[in-house]
Amino acid sequence: MDFSLNDDDLALRDAVQRFCEGEYPAPERGNAETPAQAAQRHAALAELGLLGLQIPAELGGSALGPQAAMLAAEQLGRALANGNWLSNAVLMAPLLAEAGSPAQRSAWLPALAAGRLQVALACAEPEARYDLADVRSRAKPTADGGWSLSGRKALVLGGDVADLLLVVARTDGERRDRSGLSLFAIDAASPGLTRRPITLLDGRRAAQLDLQGVSLAADRLVGPLDAALPLVERAVERANAALCAESAGALEALLAMTCEHLKTRRQFGAPLAKFQALQHRVADMATALEQLKSMACVAAMALEAEDASERTRLVSAAMTLTAQLGRQCGLTAIQLHGAMGMTDECRVGHYAKRLIANGLLFGDAAFHLAAFDAARRPTAADLDLTP
Amino acid sequence: MKLAFSAADEAFRQAVRSFVREQLPGDIRRKVELGLRLEQADYVTWFNRLEARGWLTPGWPPEHGGPGWTHLQRFIFDEECLLGGAPRIIASGIQMLGPVLIAFGTPEQKARYLPDIRASRTWWAQGFSEPGSGSDLASLRTTAVLEPDGRHFVVNGHKVWTSYAQWCSMMFALVRTDPNAAKPQEGISFLLIDMTSPGLTVRPIRMLEGGTDLNECFLDNVRVPVENLVGELNQGWTCGKYLLGHERTGIAGIGSCKQQLARARQLAGQQGLGEDALLRALLQARLAQFEIELIALEATALRLLAPGQRSRVPQVEASMLKVRGTELRQAIYETLLDIAGPDALPFSAEAQFLEFLDAADDAPVAPVPPELASVAANCLDARKLSIYGGSNEVQRNLIAQAVLAAH
């Protein structure tokens, strides 16, 4: 395995780090942002080329791979940057590049890269938890060759401000069937679409959607009819790989903050850093950080694997640890900061919330552990444990 | 970055795998797979075959008989040997003393001792720990006093936890040569001691799993020629630190983790644990969790060797790998115990020998399936992993101090 980074990688990492220091001043990290702030930061992301990382060069992007996304995500995570980069640049851009028709690609991708068009993926449904095949929304063909869409969508990351929503709907089959799902692009202003903005645990923004007979022209179908699930799964895998890197970045910042606190705060006549019980918790946080960094690399590399079950296996391995270690370290850091860590003013809680949220967004630890097990590569010595 | 190993590394892996398959005697492999005791002859047989291929001392520089492998090749080699059921390289001479002599020894010391280590003619005991100094080696009290003619040291003291001393003819030891040094680690020297010397006695220590591979060594006016001093007088701490650094590189034990995880999956299948839905789910989740932890451990070990990826905090990688690797292995051993369940209870020290198990096969009622005979002993024995090589608490102290200093 090759984990080395080249000069271009390192230059990208430094550029994103400088960007974050400018846009996200340390004392404000994790604060709720105003719509004006969010729009200005999105424009700045576009300016730096971060929205087009995974968009083909002829459509205004820089055509970099998952490794670039990993490096950007890690730095954005350190700064607790918002979720619109993730929804646009990671979830949507490669999905549209992969599934869109030439007309769709040239209509949307250059605008996405330039920050003029925000897009969001509506793949989760109420009561479906993390099962992407658990879709009850339906798209029915209309007489004019178009579609009529009805259903409900839960937790569309960045869906509160998106101009275009990519909605997964059933064109065939029953709830939880793996086939019969298709993708439709809906304008945010479409009649019949109601969206309710929601704020997530960590301050990121999303929306819930209610669709009642939203009419769509035939050219709003994105990708193949009835066979969208693998595309959506792959998009969510990209998001999960980036979330692992984001968590590694957030944990890095949290560890630095915690060390600073332990060295400064004195109790019982000595700095907290002198107490062995506290040192051991720092050692475990530092070790968790190295594990998450490694898994972020593994997940990014896995995205390029041809075999879908190999991708799932390794991304889910990464997310199992992201969810477990992220939450554990976030809560440990609060403990190490004492009552101060419980206040909203202290940044520690904001980092803890982000780490917890990342482990609940596109699959929790149990979901990913099960997904890993279902996709695991058996070794020669294995025996079947199923009855 | 790339997920796969290179074609050359894969070819190397295949070469090691075939070598192990062809050269490792079947009875030795069986003992290792069943977690049974190995005897000195088993180790020597395997070591001699490795040496014949030039693979016994991968950590030694090529001019002293090392194969000149990269870190990654060493990693692959260790893993393939363990997965193929080969005994671990336990000899202190190969892993500890060899590198120290190569770095600090005189030409005479190298010529005299290195070839015998490679031929497995001399087994070396590690004389570091003492009853009053475990992980805190700077507190050791065994003394070595130079005789007035300057030709011999006279050594007095008590060493403990000496692995395989019963098979060893030589010992390398840390001894106090200047009790008045300003700092406790400044008055220590590194000495080579002939274990047949008058005044040196070895007493085996019976351990809780029934083994006696650890020993106490009593040194009562043992005379050691001055040419057996390695490095400078009172500078033994440098040699000791160098040696422990070497010892820790392979200490994550990734190959052992894989080996024991495969054993757990195999035994779980045989034990009929698939019939109860909750038990099956619990066990399946535990095994999957171990596998994920193992992926993270392996990726971390490989990543920390990569350029541009080093930790912000140097020198603590080995400690992190030691803590994670040993605690993961212990958790797997505990799961093996749970998988065996009531079959882990019948316990006898003899049942950990292949000859005994083979004889019991003919008995009308076998006391316990051979695959499970040593599970409890293995689990208990694995408790040493978080104690030796600097206890995991000491490792966590080192990690925390370095991390705190870096921020």
PDB file of C-alpha atoms in Angstrom, chain B residues 13-211:
ATOM      1  CA  ARG B  13       4.665 -12.124  -0.641  1.00  0.00           C
ATOM      2  CA  GLN B  14       4.094 -15.175  -2.842  1.00  0.00           C
ATOM      3  CA  ALA B  15       7.743 -16.165  -2.543  1.00  0.00           C
ATOM      4  CA  VAL B  16       7.606 -15.990   1.251  1.00  0.00           C
ATOM      5  CA  ARG B  17       4.310 -17.868   1.305  1.00  0.00           C
ATOM      6  CA  SER B  18       5.670 -20.739  -0.815  1.00  0.00           C
ATOM      7  CA  PHE B  19       8.823 -20.865   1.256  1.00  0.00           C
ATOM      8  CA  VAL B  20       6.851 -21.213   4.478  1.00  0.00           C
ATOM      9  CA  ARG B  21       4.562 -23.822   2.947  1.00  0.00           C
ATOM     10  CA  GLU B  22       7.491 -25.906   1.696  1.00  0.00           C
ATOM     11  CA  GLN B  23       9.997 -25.484   4.500  1.00  0.00           C
ATOM     12  CA  LEU B  24       7.964 -25.426   7.697  1.00  0.00           C
ATOM     13  CA  PRO B  25       7.635 -28.966   9.139  1.00  0.00           C
ATOM     14  CA  GLY B  26       4.006 -30.035   9.573  1.00  0.00           C
ATOM     15  CA  ASP B  27       4.230 -30.848  13.268  1.00  0.00           C
ATOM     16  CA  ILE B  28       5.609 -27.418  14.079  1.00  0.00           C
ATOM     17  CA  ARG B  29       2.840 -25.757  12.089  1.00  0.00           C
ATOM     18  CA  ARG B  30       0.272 -27.859  13.953  1.00  0.00           C
ATOM     19  CA  LYS B  31       1.649 -26.818  17.307  1.00  0.00           C
ATOM     20  CA  VAL B  32       1.511 -23.157  16.347  1.00  0.00           C
ATOM     21  CA  GLU B  33      -1.999 -23.404  14.938  1.00  0.00           C
ATOM     22  CA  LEU B  34      -3.284 -25.159  18.040  1.00  0.00           C
ATOM     23  CA  GLY B  35      -1.535 -22.671  20.328  1.00  0.00           C
ATOM     24  CA  LEU B  36       0.590 -25.436  21.855  1.00  0.00           C
ATOM     25  CA  ARG B  37       4.023 -25.228  23.428  1.00  0.00           C
ATOM     26  CA  LEU B  38       7.093 -25.232  21.251  1.00  0.00           C
ATOM     27  CA  GLU B  39      10.392 -26.719  22.295  1.00  0.00           C
ATOM     28  CA  GLN B  40      13.818 -25.326  21.598  1.00  0.00           C
ATOM     29  CA  ALA B  41      14.370 -27.862  18.810  1.00  0.00           C
ATOM     30  CA  ASP B  42      11.265 -26.567  16.997  1.00  0.00           C
ATOM     31  CA  TYR B  43      12.622 -23.040  16.977  1.00  0.00           C
ATOM     32  CA  VAL B  44      16.112 -24.133  15.964  1.00  0.00           C
ATOM     33  CA  THR B  45      14.772 -26.238  13.088  1.00  0.00           C
ATOM     34  CA  TRP B  46      12.803 -23.299  11.717  1.00  0.00           C
ATOM     35  CA  PHE B  47      15.537 -20.753  12.336  1.00  0.00           C
ATOM     36  CA  ASN B  48      18.076 -22.926  10.521  1.00  0.00           C
ATOM     37  CA  ARG B  49      15.835 -23.151   7.471  1.00  0.00           C
ATOM     38  CA  LEU B  50      15.349 -19.392   7.461  1.00  0.00           C
ATOM     39  CA  GLU B  51      19.090 -18.865   7.838  1.00  0.00           C
ATOM     40  CA  ALA B  52      19.812 -21.208   4.930  1.00  0.00           C
ATOM     41  CA  ARG B  53      17.638 -18.912   2.785  1.00  0.00           C
ATOM     42  CA  GLY B  54      19.276 -15.777   4.266  1.00  0.00           C
ATOM     43  CA  TRP B  55      16.032 -14.672   5.939  1.00  0.00           C
ATOM     44  CA  LEU B  56      16.671 -15.184   9.652  1.00  0.00           C
ATOM     45  CA  THR B  57      17.942 -11.698  10.411  1.00  0.00           C
ATOM     46  CA  PRO B  58      15.900  -9.244   8.307  1.00  0.00           C
ATOM     47  CA  GLY B  59      16.731  -6.379  10.668  1.00  0.00           C
ATOM     48  CA  TRP B  60      20.487  -6.764  10.245  1.00  0.00           C
ATOM     49  CA  PRO B  61      22.403  -4.792   7.624  1.00  0.00           C
ATOM     50  CA  PRO B  62      23.418  -6.768   4.516  1.00  0.00           C
ATOM     51  CA  GLU B  63      27.139  -6.750   5.428  1.00  0.00           C
ATOM     52  CA  HIS B  64      26.215  -8.799   8.505  1.00  0.00           C
ATOM     53  CA  GLY B  65      23.923 -11.201   6.715  1.00  0.00           C
ATOM     54  CA  GLY B  66      20.651  -9.285   6.502  1.00  0.00           C
ATOM     55  CA  PRO B  67      18.649  -9.551   3.261  1.00  0.00           C
ATOM     56  CA  GLY B  68      18.476  -5.747   2.787  1.00  0.00           C
ATOM     57  CA  TRP B  69      14.695  -5.599   2.755  1.00  0.00           C
ATOM     58  CA  THR B  70      12.548  -2.495   2.859  1.00  0.00           C
ATOM     59  CA  HIS B  71      10.278  -1.871   5.840  1.00  0.00           C
ATOM     60  CA  LEU B  72       7.365  -3.041   3.745  1.00  0.00           C
ATOM     61  CA  GLN B  73       9.093  -6.287   2.816  1.00  0.00           C
ATOM     62  CA  ARG B  74       9.834  -6.966   6.466  1.00  0.00           C
ATOM     63  CA  PHE B  75       6.211  -6.299   7.251  1.00  0.00           C
ATOM     64  CA  ILE B  76       5.042  -8.721   4.561  1.00  0.00           C
ATOM     65  CA  PHE B  77       7.579 -11.330   5.659  1.00  0.00           C
ATOM     66  CA  ASP B  78       6.458 -11.223   9.296  1.00  0.00           C
ATOM     67  CA  GLU B  79       2.834 -11.475   8.303  1.00  0.00           C
ATOM     68  CA  GLU B  80       3.318 -14.382   5.914  1.00  0.00           C
ATOM     69  CA  CYS B  81       5.391 -16.339   8.420  1.00  0.00           C
ATOM     70  CA  LEU B  82       2.739 -15.964  11.101  1.00  0.00           C
ATOM     71  CA  LEU B  83      -0.177 -16.685   8.776  1.00  0.00           C
ATOM     72  CA  GLY B  84       1.647 -19.772   7.534  1.00  0.00           C
ATOM     73  CA  GLY B  85       1.859 -21.119  11.091  1.00  0.00           C
ATOM     74  CA  ALA B  86       5.572 -20.505  11.632  1.00  0.00           C
ATOM     75  CA  PRO B  87       6.962 -19.913  15.134  1.00  0.00           C
ATOM     76  CA  ARG B  88       7.676 -16.323  16.052  1.00  0.00           C
ATOM     77  CA  ILE B  89      11.289 -15.236  16.040  1.00  0.00           C
ATOM     78  CA  ILE B  90      11.658 -15.117  19.798  1.00  0.00           C
ATOM     79  CA  ALA B  91      15.393 -15.291  20.130  1.00  0.00           C
ATOM     80  CA  SER B  92      16.784 -12.232  21.900  1.00  0.00           C
ATOM     81  CA  GLY B  93      20.087 -12.683  20.094  1.00  0.00           C
ATOM     82  CA  ILE B  94      18.518 -12.091  16.693  1.00  0.00           C
ATOM     83  CA  GLN B  95      16.223  -9.226  17.546  1.00  0.00           C
ATOM     84  CA  MET B  96      17.939  -7.477  20.401  1.00  0.00           C
ATOM     85  CA  LEU B  97      21.613  -8.220  20.861  1.00  0.00           C
ATOM     86  CA  GLY B  98      22.490  -8.507  17.152  1.00  0.00           C
ATOM     87  CA  PRO B  99      21.529  -4.915  16.268  1.00  0.00           C
ATOM     88  CA  VAL B 100      23.278  -3.615  19.409  1.00  0.00           C
ATOM     89  CA  LEU B 101      26.552  -5.449  18.653  1.00  0.00           C
ATOM     90  CA  ILE B 102      26.421  -4.252  15.058  1.00  0.00           C
ATOM     91  CA  ALA B 103      25.962  -0.657  16.220  1.00  0.00           C
ATOM     92  CA  PHE B 104      28.191  -0.565  19.306  1.00  0.00           C
ATOM     93  CA  GLY B 105      30.310  -3.760  19.448  1.00  0.00           C
ATOM     94  CA  THR B 106      34.037  -4.053  18.791  1.00  0.00           C
ATOM     95  CA  PRO B 107      35.174  -5.937  15.647  1.00  0.00           C
ATOM     96  CA  GLU B 108      36.204  -8.820  17.937  1.00  0.00           C
ATOM     97  CA  GLN B 109      32.769  -8.955  19.588  1.00  0.00           C
ATOM     98  CA  LYS B 110      31.018  -8.950  16.200  1.00  0.00           C
ATOM     99  CA  ALA B 111      33.258 -11.698  14.826  1.00  0.00           C
ATOM    100  CA  ARG B 112      32.895 -13.796  17.932  1.00  0.00           C
ATOM    101  CA  TYR B 113      29.156 -13.601  18.559  1.00  0.00           C
ATOM    102  CA  LEU B 114      27.217 -12.712  15.400  1.00  0.00           C
ATOM    103  CA  PRO B 115      27.860 -15.938  13.403  1.00  0.00           C
ATOM    104  CA  ASP B 116      26.778 -18.061  16.382  1.00  0.00           C
ATOM    105  CA  ILE B 117      23.528 -16.133  16.668  1.00  0.00           C
ATOM    106  CA  ARG B 118      22.741 -16.696  13.000  1.00  0.00           C
ATOM    107  CA  ALA B 119      23.515 -20.390  13.294  1.00  0.00           C
ATOM    108  CA  SER B 120      21.332 -20.631  16.443  1.00  0.00           C
ATOM    109  CA  ARG B 121      24.348 -22.109  18.254  1.00  0.00           C
ATOM    110  CA  THR B 122      24.134 -19.510  21.002  1.00  0.00           C
ATOM    111  CA  TRP B 123      20.846 -18.454  22.575  1.00  0.00           C
ATOM    112  CA  TRP B 124      21.025 -15.176  24.447  1.00  0.00           C
ATOM    113  CA  ALA B 125      19.089 -14.237  27.556  1.00  0.00           C
ATOM    114  CA  GLN B 126      17.988 -10.670  28.120  1.00  0.00           C
ATOM    115  CA  GLY B 127      19.101  -9.542  31.579  1.00  0.00           C
ATOM    116  CA  PHE B 128      17.353  -6.205  32.007  1.00  0.00           C
ATOM    117  CA  SER B 129      14.448  -6.457  34.448  1.00  0.00           C
ATOM    118  CA  GLU B 130      14.993  -6.795  38.179  1.00  0.00           C
ATOM    119  CA  PRO B 131      12.612  -7.402  41.063  1.00  0.00           C
ATOM    120  CA  GLY B 132      12.646  -3.665  41.833  1.00  0.00           C
ATOM    121  CA  SER B 133      12.706  -2.353  38.262  1.00  0.00           C
ATOM    122  CA  GLY B 134      10.246  -3.436  35.630  1.00  0.00           C
ATOM    123  CA  SER B 135       9.452  -0.780  33.050  1.00  0.00           C
ATOM    124  CA  ASP B 136      11.554   1.668  35.089  1.00  0.00           C
ATOM    125  CA  LEU B 137      14.920   0.261  34.044  1.00  0.00           C
ATOM    126  CA  ALA B 138      16.855   3.279  35.329  1.00  0.00           C
ATOM    127  CA  SER B 139      16.279   2.004  38.846  1.00  0.00           C
ATOM    128  CA  LEU B 140      18.191  -1.265  38.369  1.00  0.00           C
ATOM    129  CA  ARG B 141      20.535  -2.327  41.190  1.00  0.00           C
ATOM    130  CA  THR B 142      22.677  -5.219  39.960  1.00  0.00           C
ATOM    131  CA  THR B 143      26.268  -4.001  40.373  1.00  0.00           C
ATOM    132  CA  ALA B 144      29.429  -4.642  38.401  1.00  0.00           C
ATOM    133  CA  VAL B 145      32.667  -3.608  40.056  1.00  0.00           C
ATOM    134  CA  LEU B 146      35.930  -3.581  38.132  1.00  0.00           C
ATOM    135  CA  GLU B 147      38.667  -5.569  39.888  1.00  0.00           C
ATOM    136  CA  PRO B 148      41.810  -3.565  40.744  1.00  0.00           C
ATOM    137  CA  ASP B 149      43.800  -5.165  37.888  1.00  0.00           C
ATOM    138  CA  GLY B 150      41.157  -3.873  35.480  1.00  0.00           C
ATOM    139  CA  ARG B 151      40.647  -7.254  33.791  1.00  0.00           C
ATOM    140  CA  HIS B 152      37.340  -8.460  35.242  1.00  0.00           C
ATOM    141  CA  PHE B 153      34.060  -7.093  36.487  1.00  0.00           C
ATOM    142  CA  VAL B 154      32.491  -8.728  39.533  1.00  0.00           C
ATOM    143  CA  VAL B 155      28.753  -8.816  39.154  1.00  0.00           C
ATOM    144  CA  ASN B 156      26.250  -9.159  41.985  1.00  0.00           C
ATOM    145  CA  GLY B 157      22.504  -8.945  41.720  1.00  0.00           C
ATOM    146  CA  HIS B 158      19.229 -10.508  40.761  1.00  0.00           C
ATOM    147  CA  LYS B 159      17.627 -10.480  37.316  1.00  0.00           C
ATOM    148  CA  VAL B 160      14.068 -11.600  36.708  1.00  0.00           C
ATOM    149  CA  TRP B 161      11.583 -12.365  33.897  1.00  0.00           C
ATOM    150  CA  THR B 162      14.416 -13.723  31.788  1.00  0.00           C
ATOM    151  CA  SER B 163      12.700 -15.419  28.846  1.00  0.00           C
ATOM    152  CA  TYR B 164      14.009 -18.848  27.859  1.00  0.00           C
ATOM    153  CA  ALA B 165      17.045 -18.572  30.156  1.00  0.00           C
ATOM    154  CA  GLN B 166      16.877 -22.382  30.408  1.00  0.00           C
ATOM    155  CA  TRP B 167      17.966 -22.560  26.752  1.00  0.00           C
ATOM    156  CA  CYS B 168      20.546 -19.804  26.883  1.00  0.00           C
ATOM    157  CA  SER B 169      24.293 -20.049  27.296  1.00  0.00           C
ATOM    158  CA  MET B 170      24.919 -16.289  27.275  1.00  0.00           C
ATOM    159  CA  MET B 171      23.243 -13.249  28.746  1.00  0.00           C
ATOM    160  CA  PHE B 172      23.408  -9.556  27.863  1.00  0.00           C
ATOM    161  CA  ALA B 173      22.670  -7.456  30.893  1.00  0.00           C
ATOM    162  CA  LEU B 174      22.392  -3.897  32.071  1.00  0.00           C
ATOM    163  CA  VAL B 175      24.417  -3.455  35.254  1.00  0.00           C
ATOM    164  CA  ARG B 176      25.224  -0.504  37.483  1.00  0.00           C
ATOM    165  CA  THR B 177      28.904   0.432  37.222  1.00  0.00           C
ATOM    166  CA  ASP B 178      28.729   3.893  38.802  1.00  0.00           C
ATOM    167  CA  PRO B 179      26.378   4.102  41.783  1.00  0.00           C
ATOM    168  CA  ASN B 180      27.272   7.768  42.294  1.00  0.00           C
ATOM    169  CA  ALA B 181      26.332   9.017  38.830  1.00  0.00           C
ATOM    170  CA  ALA B 182      24.352  12.269  38.766  1.00  0.00           C
ATOM    171  CA  LYS B 183      21.384  10.708  36.964  1.00  0.00           C
ATOM    172  CA  PRO B 184      20.278   7.112  37.586  1.00  0.00           C
ATOM    173  CA  GLN B 185      20.640   6.144  33.892  1.00  0.00           C
ATOM    174  CA  GLU B 186      24.172   7.529  33.638  1.00  0.00           C
ATOM    175  CA  GLY B 187      26.002   4.890  35.678  1.00  0.00           C
ATOM    176  CA  ILE B 188      24.794   1.835  33.763  1.00  0.00           C
ATOM    177  CA  SER B 189      26.842  -0.435  31.481  1.00  0.00           C
ATOM    178  CA  PHE B 190      25.976  -3.137  28.937  1.00  0.00           C
ATOM    179  CA  LEU B 191      27.718  -6.435  29.712  1.00  0.00           C
ATOM    180  CA  LEU B 192      27.874  -9.884  28.078  1.00  0.00           C
ATOM    181  CA  ILE B 193      27.873 -12.680  30.672  1.00  0.00           C
ATOM    182  CA  ASP B 194      28.631 -16.370  30.175  1.00  0.00           C
ATOM    183  CA  MET B 195      25.791 -18.202  31.870  1.00  0.00           C
ATOM    184  CA  THR B 196      28.002 -21.135  32.795  1.00  0.00           C
ATOM    185  CA  SER B 197      30.127 -18.829  34.981  1.00  0.00           C
ATOM    186  CA  PRO B 198      30.441 -19.862  38.623  1.00  0.00           C
ATOM    187  CA  GLY B 199      28.029 -17.915  40.809  1.00  0.00           C
ATOM    188  CA  LEU B 200      25.255 -17.669  38.240  1.00  0.00           C
ATOM    189  CA  THR B 201      22.119 -19.723  38.953  1.00  0.00           C
ATOM    190  CA  VAL B 202      18.847 -19.906  37.056  1.00  0.00           C
ATOM    191  CA  ARG B 203      15.526 -20.665  38.700  1.00  0.00           C
ATOM    192  CA  PRO B 204      12.457 -21.235  36.520  1.00  0.00           C
ATOM    193  CA  ILE B 205       9.292 -19.308  37.437  1.00  0.00           C
ATOM    194  CA  ARG B 206       6.050 -21.171  37.045  1.00  0.00           C
ATOM    195  CA  MET B 207       3.533 -18.893  35.334  1.00  0.00           C
ATOM    196  CA  LEU B 208      -0.235 -18.880  35.701  1.00  0.00           C
ATOM    197  CA  GLU B 209      -0.818 -20.684  32.411  1.00  0.00           C
ATOM    198  CA  GLY B 210       1.490 -23.507  33.515  1.00  0.00           C
ATOM    199  CA  GLY B 211       4.579 -22.588  31.519  1.00  0.00           C
TER     200      GLY B 211
END
